[in-house]
PDB file of C-alpha atoms and ligand atoms in Angstrom:
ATOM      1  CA  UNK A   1     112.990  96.238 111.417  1.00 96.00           C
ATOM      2  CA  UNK A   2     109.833  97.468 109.705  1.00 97.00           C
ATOM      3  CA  UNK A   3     106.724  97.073 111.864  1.00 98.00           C
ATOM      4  CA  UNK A   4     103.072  97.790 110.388  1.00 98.00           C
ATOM      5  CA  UNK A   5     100.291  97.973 113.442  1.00 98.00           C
ATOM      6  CA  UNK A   6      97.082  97.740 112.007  1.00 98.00           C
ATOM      7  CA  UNK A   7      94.814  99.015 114.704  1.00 98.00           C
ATOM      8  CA  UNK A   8      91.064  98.894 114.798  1.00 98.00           C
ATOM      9  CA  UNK A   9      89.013 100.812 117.089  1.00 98.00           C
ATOM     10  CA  UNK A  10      86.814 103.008 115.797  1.00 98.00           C
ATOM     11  CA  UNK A  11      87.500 105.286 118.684  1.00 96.00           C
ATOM     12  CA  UNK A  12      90.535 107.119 117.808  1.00 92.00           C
ATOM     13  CA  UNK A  13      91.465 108.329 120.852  1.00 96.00           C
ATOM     14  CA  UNK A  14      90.737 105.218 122.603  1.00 98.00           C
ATOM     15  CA  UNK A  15      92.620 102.686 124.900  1.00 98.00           C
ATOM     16  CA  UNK A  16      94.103 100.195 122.069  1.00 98.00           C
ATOM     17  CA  UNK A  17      94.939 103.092 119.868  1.00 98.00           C
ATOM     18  CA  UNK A  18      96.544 104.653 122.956  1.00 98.00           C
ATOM     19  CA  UNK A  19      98.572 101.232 123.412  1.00 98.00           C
ATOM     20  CA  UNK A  20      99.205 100.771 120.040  1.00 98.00           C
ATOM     21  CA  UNK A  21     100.820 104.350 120.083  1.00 98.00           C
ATOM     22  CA  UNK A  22     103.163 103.301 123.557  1.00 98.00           C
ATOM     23  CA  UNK A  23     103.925 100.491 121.324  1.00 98.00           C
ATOM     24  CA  UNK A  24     105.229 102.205 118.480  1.00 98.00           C
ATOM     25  CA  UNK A  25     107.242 104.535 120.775  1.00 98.00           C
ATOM     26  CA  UNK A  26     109.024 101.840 122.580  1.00 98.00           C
ATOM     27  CA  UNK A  27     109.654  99.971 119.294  1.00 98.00           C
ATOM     28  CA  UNK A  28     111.334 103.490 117.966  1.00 98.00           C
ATOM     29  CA  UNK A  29     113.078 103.447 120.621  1.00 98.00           C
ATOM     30  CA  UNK A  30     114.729 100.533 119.813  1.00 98.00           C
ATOM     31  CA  UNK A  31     115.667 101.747 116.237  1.00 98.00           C
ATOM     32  CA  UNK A  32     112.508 100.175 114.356  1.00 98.00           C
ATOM     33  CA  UNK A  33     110.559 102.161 111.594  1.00 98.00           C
ATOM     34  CA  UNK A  34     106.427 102.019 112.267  1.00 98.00           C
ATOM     35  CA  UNK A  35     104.120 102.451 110.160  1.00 98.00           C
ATOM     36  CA  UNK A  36     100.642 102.565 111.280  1.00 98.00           C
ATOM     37  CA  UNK A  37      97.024 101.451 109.748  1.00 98.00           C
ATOM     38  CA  UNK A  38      93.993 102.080 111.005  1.00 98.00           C
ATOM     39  CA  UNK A  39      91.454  99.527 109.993  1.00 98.00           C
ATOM     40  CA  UNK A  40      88.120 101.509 111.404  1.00 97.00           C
ATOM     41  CA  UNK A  41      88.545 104.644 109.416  1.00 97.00           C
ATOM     42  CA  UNK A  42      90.316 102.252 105.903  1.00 96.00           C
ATOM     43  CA  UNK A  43      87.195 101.452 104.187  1.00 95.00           C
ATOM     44  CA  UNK A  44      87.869  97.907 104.076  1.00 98.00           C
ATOM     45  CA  UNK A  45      85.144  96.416 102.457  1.00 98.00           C
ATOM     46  CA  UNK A  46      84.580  92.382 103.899  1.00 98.00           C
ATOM     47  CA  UNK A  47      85.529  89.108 101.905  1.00 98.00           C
ATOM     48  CA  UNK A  48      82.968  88.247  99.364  1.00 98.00           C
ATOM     49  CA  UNK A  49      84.215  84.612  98.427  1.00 97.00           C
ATOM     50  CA  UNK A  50      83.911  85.257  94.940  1.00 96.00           C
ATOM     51  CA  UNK A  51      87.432  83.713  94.567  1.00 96.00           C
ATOM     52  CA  UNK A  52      88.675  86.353  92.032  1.00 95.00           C
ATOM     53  CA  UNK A  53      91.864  86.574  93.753  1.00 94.00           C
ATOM     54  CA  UNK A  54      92.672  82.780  92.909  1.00 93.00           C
ATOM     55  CA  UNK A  55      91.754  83.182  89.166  1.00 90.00           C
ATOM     56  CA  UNK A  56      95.901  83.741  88.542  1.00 85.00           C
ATOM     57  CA  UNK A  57      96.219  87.312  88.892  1.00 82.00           C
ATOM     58  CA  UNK A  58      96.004  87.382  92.700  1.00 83.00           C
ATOM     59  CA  UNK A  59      94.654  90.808  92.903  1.00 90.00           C
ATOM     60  CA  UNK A  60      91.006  91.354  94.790  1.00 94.00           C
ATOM     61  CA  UNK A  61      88.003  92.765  92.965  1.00 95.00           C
ATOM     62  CA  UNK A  62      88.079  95.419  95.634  1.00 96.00           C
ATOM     63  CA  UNK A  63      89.992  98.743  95.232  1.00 95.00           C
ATOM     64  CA  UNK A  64      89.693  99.638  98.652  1.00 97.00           C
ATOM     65  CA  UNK A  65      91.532 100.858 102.025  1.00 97.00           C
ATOM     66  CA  UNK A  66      92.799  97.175 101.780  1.00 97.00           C
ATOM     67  CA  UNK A  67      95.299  98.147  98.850  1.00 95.00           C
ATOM     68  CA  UNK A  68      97.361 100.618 101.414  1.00 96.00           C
ATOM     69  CA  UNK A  69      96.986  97.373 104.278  1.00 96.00           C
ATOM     70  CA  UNK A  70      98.532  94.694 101.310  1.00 95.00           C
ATOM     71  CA  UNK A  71     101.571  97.443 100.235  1.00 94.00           C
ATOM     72  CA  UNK A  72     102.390  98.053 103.685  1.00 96.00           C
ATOM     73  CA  UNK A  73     101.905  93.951 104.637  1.00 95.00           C
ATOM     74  CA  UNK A  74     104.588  93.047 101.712  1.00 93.00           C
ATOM     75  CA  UNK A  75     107.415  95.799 103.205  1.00 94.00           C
ATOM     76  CA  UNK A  76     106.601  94.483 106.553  1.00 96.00           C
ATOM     77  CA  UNK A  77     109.565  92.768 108.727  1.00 96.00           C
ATOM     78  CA  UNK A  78     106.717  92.245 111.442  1.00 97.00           C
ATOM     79  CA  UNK A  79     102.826  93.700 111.562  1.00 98.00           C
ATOM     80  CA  UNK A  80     100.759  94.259 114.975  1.00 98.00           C
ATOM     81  CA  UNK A  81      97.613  93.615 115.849  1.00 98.00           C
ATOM     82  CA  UNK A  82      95.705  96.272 118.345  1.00 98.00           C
ATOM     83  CA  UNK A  83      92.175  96.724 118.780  1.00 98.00           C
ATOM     84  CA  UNK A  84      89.549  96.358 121.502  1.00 98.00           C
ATOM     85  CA  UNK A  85      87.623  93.282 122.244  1.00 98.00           C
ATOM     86  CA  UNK A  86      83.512  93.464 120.821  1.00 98.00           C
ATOM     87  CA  UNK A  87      81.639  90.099 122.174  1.00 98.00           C
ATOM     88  CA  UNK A  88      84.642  88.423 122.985  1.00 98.00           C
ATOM     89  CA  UNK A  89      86.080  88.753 119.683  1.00 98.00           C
ATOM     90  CA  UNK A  90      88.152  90.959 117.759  1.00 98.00           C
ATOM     91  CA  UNK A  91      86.423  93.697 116.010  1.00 98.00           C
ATOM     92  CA  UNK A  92      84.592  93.569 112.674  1.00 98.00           C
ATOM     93  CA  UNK A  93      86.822  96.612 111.300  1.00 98.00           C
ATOM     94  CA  UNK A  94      89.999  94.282 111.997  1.00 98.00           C
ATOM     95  CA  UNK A  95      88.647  90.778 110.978  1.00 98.00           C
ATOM     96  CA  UNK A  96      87.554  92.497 107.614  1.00 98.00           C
ATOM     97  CA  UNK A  97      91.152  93.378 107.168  1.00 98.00           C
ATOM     98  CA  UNK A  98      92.686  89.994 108.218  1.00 98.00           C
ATOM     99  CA  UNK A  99      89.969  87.685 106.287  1.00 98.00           C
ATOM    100  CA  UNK A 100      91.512  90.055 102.902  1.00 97.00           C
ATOM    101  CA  UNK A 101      94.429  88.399 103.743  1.00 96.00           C
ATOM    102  CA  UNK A 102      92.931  85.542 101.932  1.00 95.00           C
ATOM    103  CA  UNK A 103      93.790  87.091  98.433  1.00 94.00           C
ATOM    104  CA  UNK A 104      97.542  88.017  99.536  1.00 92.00           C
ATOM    105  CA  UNK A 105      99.377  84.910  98.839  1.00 85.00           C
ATOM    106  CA  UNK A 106     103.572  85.289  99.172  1.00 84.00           C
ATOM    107  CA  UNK A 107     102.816  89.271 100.631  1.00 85.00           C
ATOM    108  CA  UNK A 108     102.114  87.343 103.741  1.00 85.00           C
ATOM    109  CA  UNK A 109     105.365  85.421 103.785  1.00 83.00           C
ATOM    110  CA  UNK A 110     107.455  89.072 104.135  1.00 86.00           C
ATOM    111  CA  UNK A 111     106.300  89.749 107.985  1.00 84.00           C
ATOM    112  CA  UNK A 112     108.802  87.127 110.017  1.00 91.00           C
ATOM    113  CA  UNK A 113     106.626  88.387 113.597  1.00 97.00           C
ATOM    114  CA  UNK A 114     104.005  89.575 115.263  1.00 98.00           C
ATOM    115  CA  UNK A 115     102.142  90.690 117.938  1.00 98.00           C
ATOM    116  CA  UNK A 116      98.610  91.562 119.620  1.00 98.00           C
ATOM    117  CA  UNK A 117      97.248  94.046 121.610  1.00 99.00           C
ATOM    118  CA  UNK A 118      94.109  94.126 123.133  1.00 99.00           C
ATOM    119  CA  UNK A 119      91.922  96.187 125.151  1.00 98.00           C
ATOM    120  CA  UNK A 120      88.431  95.157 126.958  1.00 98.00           C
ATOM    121  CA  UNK A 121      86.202  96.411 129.834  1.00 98.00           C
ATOM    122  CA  UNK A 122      86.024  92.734 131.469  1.00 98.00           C
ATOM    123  CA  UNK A 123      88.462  92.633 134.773  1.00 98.00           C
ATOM    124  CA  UNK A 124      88.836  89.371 133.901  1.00 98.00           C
ATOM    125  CA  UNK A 125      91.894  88.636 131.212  1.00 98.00           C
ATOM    126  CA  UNK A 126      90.378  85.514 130.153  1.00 98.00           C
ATOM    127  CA  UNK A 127      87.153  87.045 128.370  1.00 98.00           C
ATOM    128  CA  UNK A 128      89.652  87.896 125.233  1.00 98.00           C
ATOM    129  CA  UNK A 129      90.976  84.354 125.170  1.00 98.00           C
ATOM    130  CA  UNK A 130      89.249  83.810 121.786  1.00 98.00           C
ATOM    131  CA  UNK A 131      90.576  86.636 120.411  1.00 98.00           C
ATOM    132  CA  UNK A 132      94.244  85.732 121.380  1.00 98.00           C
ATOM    133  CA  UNK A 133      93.778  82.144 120.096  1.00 98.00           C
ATOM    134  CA  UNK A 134      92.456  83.313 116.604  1.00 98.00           C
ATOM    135  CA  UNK A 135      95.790  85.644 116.693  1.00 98.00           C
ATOM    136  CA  UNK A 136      98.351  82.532 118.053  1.00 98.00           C
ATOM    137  CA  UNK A 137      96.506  80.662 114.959  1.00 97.00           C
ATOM    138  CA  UNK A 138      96.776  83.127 112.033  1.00 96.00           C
ATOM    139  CA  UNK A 139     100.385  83.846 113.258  1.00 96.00           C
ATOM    140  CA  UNK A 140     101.165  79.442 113.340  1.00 95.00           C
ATOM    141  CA  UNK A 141      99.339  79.303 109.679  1.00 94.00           C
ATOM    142  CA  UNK A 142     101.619  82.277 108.201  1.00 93.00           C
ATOM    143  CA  UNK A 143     104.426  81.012 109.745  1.00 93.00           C
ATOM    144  CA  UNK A 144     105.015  84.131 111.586  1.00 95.00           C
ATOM    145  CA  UNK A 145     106.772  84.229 114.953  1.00 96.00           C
ATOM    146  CA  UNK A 146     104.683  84.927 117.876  1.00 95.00           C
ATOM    147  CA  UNK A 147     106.077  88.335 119.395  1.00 97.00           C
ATOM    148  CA  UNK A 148     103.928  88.661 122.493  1.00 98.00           C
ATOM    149  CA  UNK A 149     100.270  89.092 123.528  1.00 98.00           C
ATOM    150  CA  UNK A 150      99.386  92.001 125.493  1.00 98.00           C
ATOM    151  CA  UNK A 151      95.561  91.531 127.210  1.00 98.00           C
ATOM    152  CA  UNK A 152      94.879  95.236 128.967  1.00 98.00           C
ATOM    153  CA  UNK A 153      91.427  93.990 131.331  1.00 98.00           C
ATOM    154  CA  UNK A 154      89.684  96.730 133.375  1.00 98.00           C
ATOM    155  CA  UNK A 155      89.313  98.795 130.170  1.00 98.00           C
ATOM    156  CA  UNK A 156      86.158 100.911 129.569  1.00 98.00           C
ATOM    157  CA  UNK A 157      86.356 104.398 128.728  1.00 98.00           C
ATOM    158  CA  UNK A 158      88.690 106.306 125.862  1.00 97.00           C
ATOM    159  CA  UNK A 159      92.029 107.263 128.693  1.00 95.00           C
ATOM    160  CA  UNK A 160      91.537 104.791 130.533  1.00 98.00           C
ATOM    161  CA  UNK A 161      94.452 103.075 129.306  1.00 98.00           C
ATOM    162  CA  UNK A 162      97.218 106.044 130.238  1.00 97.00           C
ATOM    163  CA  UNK A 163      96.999 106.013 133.563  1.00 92.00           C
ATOM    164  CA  UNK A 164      97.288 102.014 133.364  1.00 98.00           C
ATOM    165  CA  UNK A 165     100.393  99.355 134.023  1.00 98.00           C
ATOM    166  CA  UNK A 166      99.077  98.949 130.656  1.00 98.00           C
ATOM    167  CA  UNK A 167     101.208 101.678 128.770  1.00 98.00           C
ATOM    168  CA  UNK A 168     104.699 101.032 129.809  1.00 98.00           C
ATOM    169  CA  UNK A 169     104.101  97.411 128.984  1.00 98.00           C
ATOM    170  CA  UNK A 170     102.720  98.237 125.799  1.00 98.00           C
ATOM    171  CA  UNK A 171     106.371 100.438 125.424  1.00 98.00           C
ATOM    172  CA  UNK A 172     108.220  97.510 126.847  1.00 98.00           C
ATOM    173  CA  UNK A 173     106.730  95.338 124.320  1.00 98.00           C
ATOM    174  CA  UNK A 174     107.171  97.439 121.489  1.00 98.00           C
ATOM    175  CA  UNK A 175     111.289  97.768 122.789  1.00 98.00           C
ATOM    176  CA  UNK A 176     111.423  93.963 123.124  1.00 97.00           C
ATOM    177  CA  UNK A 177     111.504  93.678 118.538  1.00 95.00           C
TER     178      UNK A 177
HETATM  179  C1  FMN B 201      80.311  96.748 120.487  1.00 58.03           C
HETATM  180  C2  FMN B 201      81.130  96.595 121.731  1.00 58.03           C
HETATM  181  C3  FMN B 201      81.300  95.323 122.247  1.00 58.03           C
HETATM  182  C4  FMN B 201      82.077  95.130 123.384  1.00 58.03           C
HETATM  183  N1  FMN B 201      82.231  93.862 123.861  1.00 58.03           N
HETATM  184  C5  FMN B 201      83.000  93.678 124.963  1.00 58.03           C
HETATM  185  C6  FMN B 201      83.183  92.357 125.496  1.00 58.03           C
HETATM  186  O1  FMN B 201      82.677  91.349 124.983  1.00 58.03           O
HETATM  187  N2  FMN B 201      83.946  92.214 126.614  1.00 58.03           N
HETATM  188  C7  FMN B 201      84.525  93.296 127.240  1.00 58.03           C
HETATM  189  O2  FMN B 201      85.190  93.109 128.252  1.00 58.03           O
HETATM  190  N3  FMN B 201      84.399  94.569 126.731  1.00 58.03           N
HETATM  191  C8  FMN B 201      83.643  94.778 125.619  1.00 58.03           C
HETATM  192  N4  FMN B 201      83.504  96.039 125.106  1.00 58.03           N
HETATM  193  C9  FMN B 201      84.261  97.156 125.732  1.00 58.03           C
HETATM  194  C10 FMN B 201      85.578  97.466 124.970  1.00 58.03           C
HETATM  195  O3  FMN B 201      86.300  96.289 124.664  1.00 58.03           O
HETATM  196  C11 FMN B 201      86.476  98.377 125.846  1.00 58.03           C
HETATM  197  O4  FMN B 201      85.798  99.569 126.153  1.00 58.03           O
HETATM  198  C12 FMN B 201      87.793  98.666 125.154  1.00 58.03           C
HETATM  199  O5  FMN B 201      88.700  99.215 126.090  1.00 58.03           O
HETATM  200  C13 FMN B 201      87.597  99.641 124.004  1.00 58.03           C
HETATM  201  O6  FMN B 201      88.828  99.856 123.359  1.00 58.03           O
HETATM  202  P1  FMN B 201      89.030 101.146 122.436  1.00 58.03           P
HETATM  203  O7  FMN B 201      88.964 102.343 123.363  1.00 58.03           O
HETATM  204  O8  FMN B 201      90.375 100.959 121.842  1.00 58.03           O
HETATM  205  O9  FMN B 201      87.948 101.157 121.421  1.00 58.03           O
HETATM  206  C14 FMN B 201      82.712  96.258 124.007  1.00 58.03           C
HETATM  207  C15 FMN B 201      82.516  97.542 123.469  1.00 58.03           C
HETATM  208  C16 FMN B 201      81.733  97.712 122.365  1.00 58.03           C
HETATM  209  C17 FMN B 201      81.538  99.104 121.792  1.00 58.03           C
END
């Protein structure tokens, strides 16, 4: 299988990227190929609305970091969401990425899974609830099977994910594709 993570902290040594990384060695692990994204340092510029993607030629009228997201999206057997929670939310550098979906019509249909990681200071798992909802409802609209949710709570500074239960489930997850 062919797995894109698109990751999204700006931090690049930081807890989701650290996941996303456990991820992608468990998934190697079980004979997958990863390719990795990272949203925050992509240059992904946001959605616009100006509709030029539905005019017939399906292309967007931005020649941005979003091009590399769209290749990799359309050779994708599965793609991965990872990134840490801002205001209960995902963050702005992934939601710029996902809401480009919006000109990427059949490319969507080649990813048959997915999956979301997500790391937050709270204690309590429930603060990224929204987050994991918007995820559950992309993945239900694109038809893509739900792969598993990782929430890592208790998550403040860069490393504080490696010395965490967090990392072998990230690898466990990652060996379960
Ligand atoms: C702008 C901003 C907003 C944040 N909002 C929340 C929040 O609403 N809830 C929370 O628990 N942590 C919040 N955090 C903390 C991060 O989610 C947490 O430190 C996370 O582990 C960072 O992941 P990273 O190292 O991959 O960037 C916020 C951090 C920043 C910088």
């Amino acid at each position: 299988m062919n797995i894109l993570i698109l990751t999204g902290s700006p931090r690049p040594n930081g807890n989701s990227n650290f996941l996303a990384e456990r991820f992608a060695e468990g998934a190697k692990a079980a004979g997958h190929t990863v390719t990795h994204l990272d949203t925050a340092h992509l240059d992904v510029h946001p959605c616009i609305a100006c509709e030029h993607c539905h005019n017939g030629s399906g292309t967007c009228t931005f020649h941005d970091g979003f091009t590399d997201i769209r290749r990799a999206i359309a050779k994708a057997d599965a793609i991965v969401f990872a990134g840490p929670i801002y205001y209960f939310g995902l963050p702005a550098q992934l939601i710029a990425a996902i809401d480009r979906f919006y000109a990427c019509g059949d490319d969507l249909k080649f990813p048959k899974k997915a999956a979301l990681i997500v790391t937050l200071a709270d204690t309590n798992p429930d603060t990224a609830a929204a987050a994991v909802l918007q995820f559950r409802k992309i993945a239900a609209y694109e038809g893509w099977a739900d792969g598993g949710v990782l929430v890592a709570p208790g998550l403040w500074s860069a490393g504080d994910a490696k010395n965490s239960p967090y990392a072998d489930q990230a690898y466990a997850l990652g060996k379960s594709f």
